[in-house]
């Protein structure tokens, strides 16, 4: 039985320090049964978060297509 590829991306955002600086951490969890979580990116602006999510999605689709061939 072939499983459909899946993964989870968790985005955590917060404001840090007295100056309330934007921070974000993106963590990925593979749906392939591999244990653990890995840091995908850290970001200092909402725009950086969006770019990191786009890169992660592009890589996920590329890898899934590669595994399917």
mmCIF file of C-alpha atoms in Angstrom:
data_model
loop_
_atom_site.group_PDB
_atom_site.id
_atom_site.type_symbol
_atom_site.label_atom_id
_atom_site.label_comp_id
_atom_site.label_asym_id
_atom_site.label_seq_id
_atom_site.Cartn_x
_atom_site.Cartn_y
_atom_site.Cartn_z
ATOM 1 C CA UNK A 1 0.000 0.000 0.000
ATOM 2 C CA UNK A 2 1.376 3.393 -0.998
ATOM 3 C CA UNK A 3 0.816 6.179 1.500
ATOM 4 C CA UNK A 4 0.041 9.706 0.443
ATOM 5 C CA UNK A 5 2.898 12.031 1.386
ATOM 6 C CA UNK A 6 2.155 14.316 4.297
ATOM 7 C CA UNK A 7 3.946 16.669 6.643
ATOM 8 C CA UNK A 8 3.200 19.268 9.295
ATOM 9 C CA UNK A 9 4.558 22.802 9.504
ATOM 10 C CA UNK A 10 4.147 24.591 12.830
ATOM 11 C CA UNK A 11 4.579 28.371 12.861
ATOM 12 C CA UNK A 12 5.219 29.984 16.252
ATOM 13 C CA UNK A 13 5.306 33.787 16.440
ATOM 14 C CA UNK A 14 5.936 36.133 19.333
ATOM 15 C CA UNK A 15 7.014 39.672 20.206
ATOM 16 C CA UNK A 16 10.283 39.787 22.103
ATOM 17 C CA UNK A 17 11.753 42.269 24.549
ATOM 18 C CA UNK A 18 10.771 45.775 25.495
ATOM 19 C CA UNK A 19 10.836 46.908 21.871
ATOM 20 C CA UNK A 20 8.399 44.074 20.967
ATOM 21 C CA UNK A 21 10.546 42.747 18.115
ATOM 22 C CA UNK A 22 8.757 40.261 15.850
ATOM 23 C CA UNK A 23 10.173 36.723 15.952
ATOM 24 C CA UNK A 24 9.046 33.440 14.418
ATOM 25 C CA UNK A 25 10.156 29.818 14.353
ATOM 26 C CA UNK A 26 8.918 27.326 11.781
ATOM 27 C CA UNK A 27 9.163 23.667 12.740
ATOM 28 C CA UNK A 28 8.528 20.728 10.467
ATOM 29 C CA UNK A 29 7.343 17.240 11.291
ATOM 30 C CA UNK A 30 7.505 14.640 8.564
ATOM 31 C CA UNK A 31 4.449 12.521 7.981
ATOM 32 C CA UNK A 32 6.684 9.647 6.905
ATOM 33 C CA UNK A 33 6.878 8.236 10.411
ATOM 34 C CA UNK A 34 10.345 9.642 11.055
ATOM 35 C CA UNK A 35 10.429 10.745 14.679
ATOM 36 C CA UNK A 36 11.067 14.256 15.819
ATOM 37 C CA UNK A 37 10.725 17.822 14.809
ATOM 38 C CA UNK A 38 13.204 19.982 12.954
ATOM 39 C CA UNK A 39 13.581 23.728 12.690
ATOM 40 C CA UNK A 40 12.745 24.761 9.150
ATOM 41 C CA UNK A 41 13.473 28.466 9.575
ATOM 42 C CA UNK A 42 13.600 31.367 11.959
ATOM 43 C CA UNK A 43 12.243 34.717 10.880
ATOM 44 C CA UNK A 44 12.339 38.358 11.935
ATOM 45 C CA UNK A 45 9.362 39.633 9.929
ATOM 46 C CA UNK A 46 6.005 38.426 8.659
ATOM 47 C CA UNK A 47 7.375 38.639 5.105
ATOM 48 C CA UNK A 48 10.219 36.268 6.087
ATOM 49 C CA UNK A 49 7.640 33.815 7.474
ATOM 50 C CA UNK A 50 5.672 33.840 4.217
ATOM 51 C CA UNK A 51 8.868 33.277 2.194
ATOM 52 C CA UNK A 52 9.901 30.378 4.457
ATOM 53 C CA UNK A 53 6.462 28.755 4.147
ATOM 54 C CA UNK A 54 6.627 29.070 0.362
ATOM 55 C CA UNK A 55 10.095 27.450 0.280
ATOM 56 C CA UNK A 56 8.920 24.638 2.549
ATOM 57 C CA UNK A 57 5.842 23.950 0.395
ATOM 58 C CA UNK A 58 7.892 23.983 -2.811
ATOM 59 C CA UNK A 59 10.376 21.528 -1.327
ATOM 60 C CA UNK A 60 7.604 19.274 -0.010
ATOM 61 C CA UNK A 61 5.918 19.053 -3.419
ATOM 62 C CA UNK A 62 9.244 18.502 -5.214
ATOM 63 C CA UNK A 63 10.249 15.733 -2.802
ATOM 64 C CA UNK A 64 6.824 14.076 -2.999
ATOM 65 C CA UNK A 65 6.947 14.101 -6.804
ATOM 66 C CA UNK A 66 10.462 12.660 -6.725
ATOM 67 C CA UNK A 67 9.392 9.813 -4.417
ATOM 68 C CA UNK A 68 6.449 9.050 -6.671
ATOM 69 C CA UNK A 69 8.591 8.371 -9.747
#
